[in-house]
Short mmCIF file of C-alpha atoms and ligand atoms in Angstrom, two decimals:
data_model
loop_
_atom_site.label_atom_id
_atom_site.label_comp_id
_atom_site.label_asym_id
_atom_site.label_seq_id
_atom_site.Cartn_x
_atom_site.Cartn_y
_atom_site.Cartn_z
CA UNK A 87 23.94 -22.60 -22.16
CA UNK A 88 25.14 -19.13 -22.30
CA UNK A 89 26.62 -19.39 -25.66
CA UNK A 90 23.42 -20.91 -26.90
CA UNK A 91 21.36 -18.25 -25.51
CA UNK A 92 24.33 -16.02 -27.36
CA UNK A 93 23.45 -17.21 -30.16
CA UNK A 94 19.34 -17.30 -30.27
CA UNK A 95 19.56 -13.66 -28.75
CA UNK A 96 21.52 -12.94 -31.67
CA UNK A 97 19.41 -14.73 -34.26
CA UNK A 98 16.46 -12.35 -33.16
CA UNK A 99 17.91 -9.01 -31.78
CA UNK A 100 21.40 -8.99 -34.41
CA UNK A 101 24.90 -10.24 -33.39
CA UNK A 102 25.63 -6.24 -32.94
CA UNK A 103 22.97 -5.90 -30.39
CA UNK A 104 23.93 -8.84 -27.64
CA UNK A 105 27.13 -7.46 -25.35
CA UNK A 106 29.32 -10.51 -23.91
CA UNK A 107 32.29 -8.32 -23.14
CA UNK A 108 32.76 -7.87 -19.69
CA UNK A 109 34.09 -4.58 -20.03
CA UNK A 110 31.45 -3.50 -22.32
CA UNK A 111 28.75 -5.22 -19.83
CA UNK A 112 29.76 -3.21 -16.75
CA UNK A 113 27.61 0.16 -17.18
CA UNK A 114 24.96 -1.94 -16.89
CA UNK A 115 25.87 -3.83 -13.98
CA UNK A 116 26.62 -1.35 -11.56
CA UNK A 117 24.21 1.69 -10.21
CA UNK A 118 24.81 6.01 -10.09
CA UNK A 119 25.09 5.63 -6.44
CA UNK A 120 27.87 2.86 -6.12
CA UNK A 121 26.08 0.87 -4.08
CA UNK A 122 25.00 -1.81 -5.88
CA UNK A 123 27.25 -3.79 -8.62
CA UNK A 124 25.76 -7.02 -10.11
CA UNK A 125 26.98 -9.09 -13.44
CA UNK A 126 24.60 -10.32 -15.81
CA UNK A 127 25.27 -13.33 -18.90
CA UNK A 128 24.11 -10.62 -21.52
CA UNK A 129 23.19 -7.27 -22.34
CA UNK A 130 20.51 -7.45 -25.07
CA UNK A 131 19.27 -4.08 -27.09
CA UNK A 132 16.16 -5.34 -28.52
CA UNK A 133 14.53 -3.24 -31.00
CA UNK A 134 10.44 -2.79 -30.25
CA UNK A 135 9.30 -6.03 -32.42
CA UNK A 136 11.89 -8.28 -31.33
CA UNK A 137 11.11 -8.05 -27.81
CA UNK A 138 8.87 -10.71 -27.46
CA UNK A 139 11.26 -13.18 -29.39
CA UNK A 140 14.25 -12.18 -27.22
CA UNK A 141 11.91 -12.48 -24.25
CA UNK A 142 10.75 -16.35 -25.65
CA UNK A 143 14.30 -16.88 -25.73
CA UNK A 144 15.36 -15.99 -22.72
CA UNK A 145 12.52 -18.15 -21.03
CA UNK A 146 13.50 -21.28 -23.33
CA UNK A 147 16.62 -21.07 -21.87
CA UNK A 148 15.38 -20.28 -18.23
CA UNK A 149 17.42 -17.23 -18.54
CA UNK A 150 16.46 -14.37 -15.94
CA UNK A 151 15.82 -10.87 -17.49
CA UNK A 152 16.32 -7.83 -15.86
CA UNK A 153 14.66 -5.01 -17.88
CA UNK A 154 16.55 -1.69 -18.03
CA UNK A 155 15.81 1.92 -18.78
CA UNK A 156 18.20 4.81 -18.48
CA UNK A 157 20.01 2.71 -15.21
CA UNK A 158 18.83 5.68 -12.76
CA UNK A 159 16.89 3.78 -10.85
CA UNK A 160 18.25 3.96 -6.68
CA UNK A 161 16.84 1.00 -5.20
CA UNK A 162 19.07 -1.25 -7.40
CA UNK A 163 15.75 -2.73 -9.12
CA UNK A 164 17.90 -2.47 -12.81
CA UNK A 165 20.96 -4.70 -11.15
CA UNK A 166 21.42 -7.77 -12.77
CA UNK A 167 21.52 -10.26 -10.06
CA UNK A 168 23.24 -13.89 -10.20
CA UNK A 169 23.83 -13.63 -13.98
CA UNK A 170 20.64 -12.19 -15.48
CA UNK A 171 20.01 -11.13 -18.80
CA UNK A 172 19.92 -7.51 -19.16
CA UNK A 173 17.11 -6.19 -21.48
CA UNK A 174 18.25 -2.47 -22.24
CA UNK A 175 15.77 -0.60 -23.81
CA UNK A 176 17.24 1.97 -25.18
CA UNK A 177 16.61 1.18 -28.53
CA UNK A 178 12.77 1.74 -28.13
CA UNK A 179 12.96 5.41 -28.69
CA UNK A 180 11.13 6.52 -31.51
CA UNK A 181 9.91 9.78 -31.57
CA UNK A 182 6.69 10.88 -29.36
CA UNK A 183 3.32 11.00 -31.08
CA UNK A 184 1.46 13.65 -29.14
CA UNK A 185 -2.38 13.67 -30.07
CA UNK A 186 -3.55 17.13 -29.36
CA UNK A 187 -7.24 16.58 -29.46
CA UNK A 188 -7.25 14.05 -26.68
CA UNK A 189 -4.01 15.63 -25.00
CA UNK A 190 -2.45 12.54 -24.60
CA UNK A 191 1.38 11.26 -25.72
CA UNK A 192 2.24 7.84 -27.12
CA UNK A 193 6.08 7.27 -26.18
CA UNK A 194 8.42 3.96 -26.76
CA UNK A 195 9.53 2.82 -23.45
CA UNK A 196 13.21 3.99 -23.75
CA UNK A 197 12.31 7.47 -24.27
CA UNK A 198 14.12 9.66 -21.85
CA UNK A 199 11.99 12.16 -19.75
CA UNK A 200 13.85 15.33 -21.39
CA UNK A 201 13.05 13.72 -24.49
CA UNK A 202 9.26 14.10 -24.21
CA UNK A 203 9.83 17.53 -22.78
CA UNK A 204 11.53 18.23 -25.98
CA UNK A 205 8.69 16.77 -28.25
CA UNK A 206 6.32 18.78 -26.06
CA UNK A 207 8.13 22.62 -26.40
CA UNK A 208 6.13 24.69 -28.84
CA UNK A 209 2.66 22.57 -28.02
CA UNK A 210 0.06 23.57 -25.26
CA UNK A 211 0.92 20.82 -23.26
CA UNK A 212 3.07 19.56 -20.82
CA UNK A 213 4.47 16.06 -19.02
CA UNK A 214 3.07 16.50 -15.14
CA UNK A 215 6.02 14.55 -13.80
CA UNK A 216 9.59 15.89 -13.64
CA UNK A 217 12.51 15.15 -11.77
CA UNK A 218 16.58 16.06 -12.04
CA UNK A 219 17.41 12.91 -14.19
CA UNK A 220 15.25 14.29 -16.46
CA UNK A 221 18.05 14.01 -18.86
CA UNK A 222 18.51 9.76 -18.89
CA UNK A 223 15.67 8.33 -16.89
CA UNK A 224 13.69 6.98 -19.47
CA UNK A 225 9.89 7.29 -19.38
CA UNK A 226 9.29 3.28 -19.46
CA UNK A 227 11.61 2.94 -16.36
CA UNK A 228 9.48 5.90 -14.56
CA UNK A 229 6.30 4.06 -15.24
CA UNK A 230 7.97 0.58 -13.82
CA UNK A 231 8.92 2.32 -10.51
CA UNK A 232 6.22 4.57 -10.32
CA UNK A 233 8.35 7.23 -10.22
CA UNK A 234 7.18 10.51 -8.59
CA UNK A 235 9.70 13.81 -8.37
CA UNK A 236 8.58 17.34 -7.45
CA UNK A 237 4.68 18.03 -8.81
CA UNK A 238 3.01 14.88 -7.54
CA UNK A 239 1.14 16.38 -4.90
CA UNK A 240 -0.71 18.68 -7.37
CA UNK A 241 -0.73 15.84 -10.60
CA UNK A 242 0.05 12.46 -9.06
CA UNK A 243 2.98 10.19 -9.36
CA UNK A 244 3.91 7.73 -13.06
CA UNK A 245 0.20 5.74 -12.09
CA UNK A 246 -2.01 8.74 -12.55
CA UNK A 247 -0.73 9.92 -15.61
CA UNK A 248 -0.74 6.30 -17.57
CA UNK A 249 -3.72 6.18 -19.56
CA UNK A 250 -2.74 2.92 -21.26
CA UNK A 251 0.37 0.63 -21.91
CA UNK A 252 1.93 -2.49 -23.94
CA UNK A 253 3.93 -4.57 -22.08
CA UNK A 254 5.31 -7.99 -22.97
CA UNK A 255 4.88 -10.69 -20.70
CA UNK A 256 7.16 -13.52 -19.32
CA UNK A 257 6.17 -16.23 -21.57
CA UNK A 258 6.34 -13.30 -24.58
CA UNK A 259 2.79 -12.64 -25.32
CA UNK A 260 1.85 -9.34 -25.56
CA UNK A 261 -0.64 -7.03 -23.81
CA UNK A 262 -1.86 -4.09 -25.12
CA UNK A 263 -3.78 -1.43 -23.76
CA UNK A 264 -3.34 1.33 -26.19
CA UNK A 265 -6.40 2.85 -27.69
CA UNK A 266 -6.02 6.17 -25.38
CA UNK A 267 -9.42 5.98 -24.48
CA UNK A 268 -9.96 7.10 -21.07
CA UNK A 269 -13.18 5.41 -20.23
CA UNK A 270 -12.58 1.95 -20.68
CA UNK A 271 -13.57 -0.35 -17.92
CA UNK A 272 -13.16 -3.89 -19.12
CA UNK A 273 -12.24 -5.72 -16.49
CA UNK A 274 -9.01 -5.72 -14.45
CA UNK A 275 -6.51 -2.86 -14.83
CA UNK A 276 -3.86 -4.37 -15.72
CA UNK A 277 -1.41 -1.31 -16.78
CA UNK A 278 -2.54 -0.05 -12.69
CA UNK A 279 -0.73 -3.19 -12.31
CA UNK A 280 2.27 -2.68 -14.40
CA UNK A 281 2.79 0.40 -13.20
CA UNK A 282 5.32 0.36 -9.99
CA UNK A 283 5.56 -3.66 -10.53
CA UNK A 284 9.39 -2.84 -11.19
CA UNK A 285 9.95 -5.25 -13.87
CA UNK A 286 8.71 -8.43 -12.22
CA UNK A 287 5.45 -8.87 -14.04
CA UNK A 288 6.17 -7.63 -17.78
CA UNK A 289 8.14 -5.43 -19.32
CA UNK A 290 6.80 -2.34 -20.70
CA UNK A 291 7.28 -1.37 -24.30
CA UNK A 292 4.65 1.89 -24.82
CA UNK A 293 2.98 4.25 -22.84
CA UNK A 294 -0.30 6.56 -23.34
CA UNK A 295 0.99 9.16 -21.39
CA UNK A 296 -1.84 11.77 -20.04
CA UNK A 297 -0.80 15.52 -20.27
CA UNK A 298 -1.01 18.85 -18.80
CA UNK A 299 -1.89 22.33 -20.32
CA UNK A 300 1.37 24.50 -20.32
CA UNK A 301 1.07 27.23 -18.00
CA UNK A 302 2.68 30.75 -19.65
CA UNK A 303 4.24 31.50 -16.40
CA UNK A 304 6.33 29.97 -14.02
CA UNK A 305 7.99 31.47 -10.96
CA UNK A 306 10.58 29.82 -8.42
CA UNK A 307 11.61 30.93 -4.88
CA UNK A 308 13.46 29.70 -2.64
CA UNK A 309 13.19 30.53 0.92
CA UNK A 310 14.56 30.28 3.75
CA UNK A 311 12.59 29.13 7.31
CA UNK A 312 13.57 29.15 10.68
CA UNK A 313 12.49 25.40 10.91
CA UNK A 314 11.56 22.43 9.64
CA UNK A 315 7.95 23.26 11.62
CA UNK A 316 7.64 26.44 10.12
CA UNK A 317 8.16 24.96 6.54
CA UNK A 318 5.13 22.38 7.31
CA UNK A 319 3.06 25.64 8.30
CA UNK A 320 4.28 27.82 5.14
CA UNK A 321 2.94 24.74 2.66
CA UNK A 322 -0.50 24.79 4.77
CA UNK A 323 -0.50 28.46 4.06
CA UNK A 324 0.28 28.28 0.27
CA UNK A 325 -1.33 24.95 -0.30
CA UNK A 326 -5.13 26.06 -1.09
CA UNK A 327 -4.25 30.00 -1.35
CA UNK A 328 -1.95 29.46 -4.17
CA UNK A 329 -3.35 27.38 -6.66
CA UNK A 330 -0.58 27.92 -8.91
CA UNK A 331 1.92 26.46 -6.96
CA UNK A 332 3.08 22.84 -8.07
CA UNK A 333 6.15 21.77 -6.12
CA UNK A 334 7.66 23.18 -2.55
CA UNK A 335 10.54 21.24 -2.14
CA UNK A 336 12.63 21.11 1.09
CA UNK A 337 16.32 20.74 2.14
CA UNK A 338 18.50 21.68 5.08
CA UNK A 339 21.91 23.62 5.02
CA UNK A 340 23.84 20.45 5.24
CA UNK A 341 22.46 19.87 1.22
CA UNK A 342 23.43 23.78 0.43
CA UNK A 343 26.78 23.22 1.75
CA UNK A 344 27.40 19.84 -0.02
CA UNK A 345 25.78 21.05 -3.45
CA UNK A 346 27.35 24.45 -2.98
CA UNK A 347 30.98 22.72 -2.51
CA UNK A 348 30.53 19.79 -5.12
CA UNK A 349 28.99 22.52 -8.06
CA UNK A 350 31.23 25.00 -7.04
CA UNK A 351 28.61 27.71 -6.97
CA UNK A 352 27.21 30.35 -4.44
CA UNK A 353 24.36 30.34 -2.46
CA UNK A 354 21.91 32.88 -3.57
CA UNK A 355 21.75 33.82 0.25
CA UNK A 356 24.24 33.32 2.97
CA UNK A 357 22.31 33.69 6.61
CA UNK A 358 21.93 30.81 8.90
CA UNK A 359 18.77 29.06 8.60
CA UNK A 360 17.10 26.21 9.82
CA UNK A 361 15.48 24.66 6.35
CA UNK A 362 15.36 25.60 2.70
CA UNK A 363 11.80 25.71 0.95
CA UNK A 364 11.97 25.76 -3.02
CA UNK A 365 8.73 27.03 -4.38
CA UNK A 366 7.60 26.34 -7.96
CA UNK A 367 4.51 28.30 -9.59
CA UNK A 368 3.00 28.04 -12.69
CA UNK A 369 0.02 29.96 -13.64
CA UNK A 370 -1.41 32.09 -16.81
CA UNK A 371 -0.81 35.09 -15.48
CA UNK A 372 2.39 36.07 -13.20
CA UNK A 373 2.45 34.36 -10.07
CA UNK A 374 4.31 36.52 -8.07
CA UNK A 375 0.71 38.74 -6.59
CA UNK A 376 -1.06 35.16 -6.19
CA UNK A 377 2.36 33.65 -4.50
CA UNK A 378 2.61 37.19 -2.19
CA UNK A 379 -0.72 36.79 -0.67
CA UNK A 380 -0.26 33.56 0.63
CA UNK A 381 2.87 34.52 2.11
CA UNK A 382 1.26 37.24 3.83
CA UNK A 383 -0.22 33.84 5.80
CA UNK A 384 2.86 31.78 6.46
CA UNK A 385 5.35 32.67 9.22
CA UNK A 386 8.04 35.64 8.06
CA UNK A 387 10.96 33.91 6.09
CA UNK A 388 14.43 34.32 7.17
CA UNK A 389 15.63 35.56 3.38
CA UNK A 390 14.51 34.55 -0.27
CA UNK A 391 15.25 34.50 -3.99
CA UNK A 392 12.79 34.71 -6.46
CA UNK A 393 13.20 33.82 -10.17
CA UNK A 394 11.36 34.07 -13.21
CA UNK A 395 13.11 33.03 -16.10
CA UNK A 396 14.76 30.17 -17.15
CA UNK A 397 18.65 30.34 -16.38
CA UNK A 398 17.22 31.98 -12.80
CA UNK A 399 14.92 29.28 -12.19
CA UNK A 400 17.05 26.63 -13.04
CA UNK A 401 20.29 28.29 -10.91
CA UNK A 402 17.59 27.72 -7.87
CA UNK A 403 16.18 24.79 -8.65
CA UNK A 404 19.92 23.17 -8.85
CA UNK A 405 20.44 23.71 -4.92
CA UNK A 406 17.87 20.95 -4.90
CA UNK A 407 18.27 19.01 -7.56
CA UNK A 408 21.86 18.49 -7.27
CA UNK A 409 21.68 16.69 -3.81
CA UNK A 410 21.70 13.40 -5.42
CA UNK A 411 24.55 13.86 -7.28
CA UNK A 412 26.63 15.77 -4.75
CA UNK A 413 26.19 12.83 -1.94
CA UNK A 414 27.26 10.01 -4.76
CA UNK A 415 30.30 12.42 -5.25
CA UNK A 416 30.76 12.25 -1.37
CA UNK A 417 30.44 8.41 -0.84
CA UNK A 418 28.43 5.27 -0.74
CA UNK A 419 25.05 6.59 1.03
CA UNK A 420 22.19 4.91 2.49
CA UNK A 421 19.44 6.09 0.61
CA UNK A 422 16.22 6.06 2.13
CA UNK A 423 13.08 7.20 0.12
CA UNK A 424 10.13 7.63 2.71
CA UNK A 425 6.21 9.26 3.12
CA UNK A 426 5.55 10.03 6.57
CA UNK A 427 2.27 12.13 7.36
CA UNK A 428 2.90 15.87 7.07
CA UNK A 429 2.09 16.53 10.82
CA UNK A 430 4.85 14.12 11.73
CA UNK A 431 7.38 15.38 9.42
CA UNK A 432 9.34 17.84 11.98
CA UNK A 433 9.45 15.52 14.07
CA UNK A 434 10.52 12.51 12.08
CA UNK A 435 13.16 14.59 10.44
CA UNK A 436 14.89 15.11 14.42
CA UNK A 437 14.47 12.04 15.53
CA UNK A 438 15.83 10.02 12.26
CA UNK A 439 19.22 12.65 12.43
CA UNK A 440 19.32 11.25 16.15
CA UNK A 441 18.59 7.64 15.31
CA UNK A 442 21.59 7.55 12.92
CA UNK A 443 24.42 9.73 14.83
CA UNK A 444 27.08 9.53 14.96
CA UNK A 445 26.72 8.82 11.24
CA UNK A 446 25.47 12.32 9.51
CA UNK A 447 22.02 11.90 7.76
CA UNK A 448 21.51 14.44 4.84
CA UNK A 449 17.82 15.06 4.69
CA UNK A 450 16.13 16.55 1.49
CA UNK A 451 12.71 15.55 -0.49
CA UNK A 452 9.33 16.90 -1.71
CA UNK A 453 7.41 18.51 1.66
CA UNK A 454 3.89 18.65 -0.72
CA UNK A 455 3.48 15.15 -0.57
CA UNK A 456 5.74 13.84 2.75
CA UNK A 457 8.43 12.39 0.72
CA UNK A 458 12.04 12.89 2.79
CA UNK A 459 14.74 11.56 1.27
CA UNK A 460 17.37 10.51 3.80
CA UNK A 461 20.87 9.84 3.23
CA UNK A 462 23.42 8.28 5.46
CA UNK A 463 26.99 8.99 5.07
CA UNK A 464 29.65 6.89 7.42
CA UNK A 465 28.61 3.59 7.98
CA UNK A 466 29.57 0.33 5.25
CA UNK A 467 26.97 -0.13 2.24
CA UNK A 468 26.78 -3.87 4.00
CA UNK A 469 25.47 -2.75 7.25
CA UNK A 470 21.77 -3.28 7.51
CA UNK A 471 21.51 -2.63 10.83
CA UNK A 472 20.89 1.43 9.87
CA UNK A 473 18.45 0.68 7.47
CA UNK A 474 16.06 -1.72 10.05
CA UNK A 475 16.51 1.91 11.64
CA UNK A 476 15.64 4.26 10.10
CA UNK A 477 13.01 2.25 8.54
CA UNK A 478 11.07 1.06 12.08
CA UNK A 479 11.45 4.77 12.66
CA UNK A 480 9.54 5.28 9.52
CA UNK A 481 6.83 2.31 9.93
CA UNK A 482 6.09 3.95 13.99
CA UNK A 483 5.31 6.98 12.53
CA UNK A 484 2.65 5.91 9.96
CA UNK A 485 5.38 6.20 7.06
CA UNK A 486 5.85 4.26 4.06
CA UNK A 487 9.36 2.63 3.55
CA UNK A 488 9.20 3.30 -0.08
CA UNK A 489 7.63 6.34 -1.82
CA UNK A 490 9.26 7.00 -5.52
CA UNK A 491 12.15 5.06 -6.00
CA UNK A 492 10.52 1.61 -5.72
CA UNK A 493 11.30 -1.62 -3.46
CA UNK A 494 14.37 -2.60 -5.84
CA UNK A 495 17.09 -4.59 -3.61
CA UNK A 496 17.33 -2.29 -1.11
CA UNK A 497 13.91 -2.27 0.64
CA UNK A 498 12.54 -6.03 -0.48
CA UNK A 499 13.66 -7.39 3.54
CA UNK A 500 11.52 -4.40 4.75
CA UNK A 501 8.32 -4.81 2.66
CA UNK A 502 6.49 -6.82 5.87
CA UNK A 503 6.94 -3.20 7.30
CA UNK A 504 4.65 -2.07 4.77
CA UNK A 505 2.73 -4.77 3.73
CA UNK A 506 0.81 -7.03 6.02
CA UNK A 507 0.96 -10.78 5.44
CA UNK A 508 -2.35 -11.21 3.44
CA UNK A 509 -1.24 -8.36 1.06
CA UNK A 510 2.45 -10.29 0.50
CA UNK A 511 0.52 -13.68 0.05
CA UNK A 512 -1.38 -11.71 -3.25
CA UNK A 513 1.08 -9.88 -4.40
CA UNK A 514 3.07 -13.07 -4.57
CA UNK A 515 0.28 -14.74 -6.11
CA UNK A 516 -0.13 -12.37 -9.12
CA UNK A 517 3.85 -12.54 -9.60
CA UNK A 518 3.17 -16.32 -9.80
CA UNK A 519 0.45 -16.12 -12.30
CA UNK A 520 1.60 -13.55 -14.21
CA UNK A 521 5.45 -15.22 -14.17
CA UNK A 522 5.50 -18.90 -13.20
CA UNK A 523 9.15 -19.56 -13.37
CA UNK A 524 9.77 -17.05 -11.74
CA UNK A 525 11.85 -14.97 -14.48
CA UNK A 526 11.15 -11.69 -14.47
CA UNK A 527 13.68 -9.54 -12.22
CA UNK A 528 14.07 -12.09 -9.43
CA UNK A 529 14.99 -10.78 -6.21
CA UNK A 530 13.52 -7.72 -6.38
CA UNK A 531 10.52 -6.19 -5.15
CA UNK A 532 8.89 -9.00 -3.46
CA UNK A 533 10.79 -10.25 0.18
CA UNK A 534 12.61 -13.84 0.06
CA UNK A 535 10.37 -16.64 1.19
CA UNK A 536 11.43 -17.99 3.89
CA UNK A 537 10.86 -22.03 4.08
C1 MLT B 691 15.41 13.55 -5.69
O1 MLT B 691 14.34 13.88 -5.22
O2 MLT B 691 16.37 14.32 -5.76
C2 MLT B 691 15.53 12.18 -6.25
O3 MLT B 691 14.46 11.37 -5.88
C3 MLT B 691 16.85 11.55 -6.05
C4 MLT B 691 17.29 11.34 -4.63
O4 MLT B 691 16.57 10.80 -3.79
O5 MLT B 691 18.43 11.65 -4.30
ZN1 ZN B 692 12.82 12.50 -5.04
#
């Protein structure tokens, strides 16, 4: 069957485009974190029009497909499972149309984030969502998990800045919701829908991408706080008296120690602290006066570093970003990507370190909107047992067990924690509608039915 499917894939996408070598295939089969290796029958690079056709194929053949981006997803979501087709889409990159009248971008599904940024410099506008793998997550990926990063508690996460989409569908029609109007009520939404459905519904091939007006100025501080309280309190200080601030970001000095060590670089303070709060402001004039004020309301930090230019801004913003990277460098962590309700933050954050000892939890995220990511060093990327953990931990506090990075593999046994019965029974109806045979990225997302 395989070589048949070979050879149709072939017949639509180009011999050069279908990857049968094993040794070729395994970039694509295993994740940035480690964690999760898979093996597919196929890679396929489809170019935009012969999607459809390779998608027909594939379901002739009751081939799975497993759509795939830039491969920086961290729930395992762009695994191939059980000998799935791999659709990379890298080859859907053609260059970004941005409409200045409407402000609104029109981007291929396998362009990367830093890509748009790049099509953007030089034009009033800007892409609202922005995270470190800026550089290879690609924008149709982002829209598939929903992806969030560091501004979505001033512009929203992927959903709220997808005016429109064109996705192609499991038997290999196509939909198309494209004009960029943003009034346009006719009947159900069905990019909402796409949006965050991780692969398992359609595969997305364009985006109408809503954007931002550039701000001339942008200022970054990082600070440091006695405690994870007093960082809640300093972002209920800033959060209405500084309008220009669009991300405060939080980590711990276990991160600066680990990022420090793996990057080889110095921390721009050294004084014991309890937390780390990374400020980002972006405003037409100078933020610094706007930014001061609301200090003057939030409780006295322990030290701080302010930037204002580039190279400055980014040297701070890497003691963030470069968590993720560092802990993959360290080992095989248990990722956990997680909302809990800012008033229960502080207290989530101590009980979860507890809850995992004597394993060491590394604890970092975006404070604005509740997201903490928590990673667990020590214990076997097989053991379960710590994620049913620290994800009841999450679920008795009013959390969600997934807040940017999607369901995926990781967190599809946990959904009933999120989800209650009724809402699993429609989701799975919609997947079964929308994808009868069930061969769109099975085993993701949705939990295993249990007969
Ligand atoms: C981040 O916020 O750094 C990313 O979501 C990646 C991660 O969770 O490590
Ligand atoms: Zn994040």
């Amino acid at each position: 069957m395989t070589r048949t499917l070979a050879d149709e894939l072939a017949r639509v996408a180009g011999r050069e485009h279908v990857i049968a070598d094993p040794e070729v295939r395994a970039s694509y089969e295993r994740d940035v974190t480690g964690r999760y290796r898979g093996e597919a029958a196929l890679v396929v690079r489809p170019a935009r029009d012969q999607l459809p056709g390779v998608v027909r194929a594939c379901a002739a053949a009751g081939a799975a497909v497993v759509p795939q981006g830039g491969n920086t997803g961290l729930a395992g979501g762009q695994i191939p499972l059980g000998g799935a087709v791999v659709l990379r889409l890298d080859r859907l990159d053609a260059e970004p149309r941005i409409d200045r009248a409407a402000a609104q971008a029109r981007v291929e599904a396998g362009v990367t984030l830093a890509d748009l940024q790049r099509a953007l410099a030089g034009t009033p506008y800007e892409f609202a969502v922005d995270h470190g793998a800026r550089s290879a997550a690609t924008l149709g990926g982002m829209a598939a998990t929903n992806a969030g990063g560091s501004q979505v508690f001033r512009h929203g996460a992927m959903r709220a800045q997808v005016i429109g989409l064109e996705a192609v569908l499991a038997d290999g029609s196509v939909v198309t919701r494209t004009s960029g109007l943003i009034k346009d009520n006719v009947g159900y939404d069905l990019p909402g829908l796409l949006v965050g459905s991780e692969g398992t519904l359609g595969v997305i091939t364009e985006l109408v991408l809503r954007l931002i007006p550039r701000r001339a100025h942008r200022l970054t501080g990082l600070l440091g706080v006695a405690s994870t309280e007093q960082a809640v309190e300093l972002l209920a200080a800033l959060r209405d008296r500084v309008p220009s601030l669009v991300a405060c970001e939080l980590f711990f000095p276990e991160g600066m120690e680990l990022v420090s060590a793996h990057r080889q670089v110095e921390p721009p303070f050294r004084i014991e602290t309890g937390a780390y709060v990374l400020l980002e402001c972006a405003g037409d004039e100078p933020p610094l006066d706007e930014l001061a004020a609301g200090l003057e309301h939030a409780p006295r930090p322990t030290a701080e570093a302010f930037a204002d230019d580039t190279a400055g801004r980014e040297r701070l913003w890497l003691f963030r970003e470069a968590h993720n990277e560092a802990l993959n460098a360290a080992g095989v962590p248990h990722k956990f990507d997680v909302t809990v309700p800012l008033d229960r933050i502080a207290r989530f954050e101590r009980e979860v370190r507890r809850a995992v000892e004597p394993s060491r939890a590394v604890v970092y995220g975006h404070l604005g909107d509740g997201n903490l990511h928590v990673n667990v060093l020590g214990p076997p990327p097989e053991d379960t047992e710590i994620d049913a953990l620290v994800l009841e931990l999450v679920a008795s506090h009013g959390g969600s067990i997934s807040a940017e990075h999607g369901i995926g593999q990781s967190r599809r046994a946990f959904v009933p924690l999120g989800r209650s019965p009724a809402d699993i029974a429609a989701m799975r109806a919609i997947k079964h509608a929308l994808d009868p045979n069930g061969i769109l990225n099975p085993g993701k997302l949705l939990p295993a039915l249990v007969v």
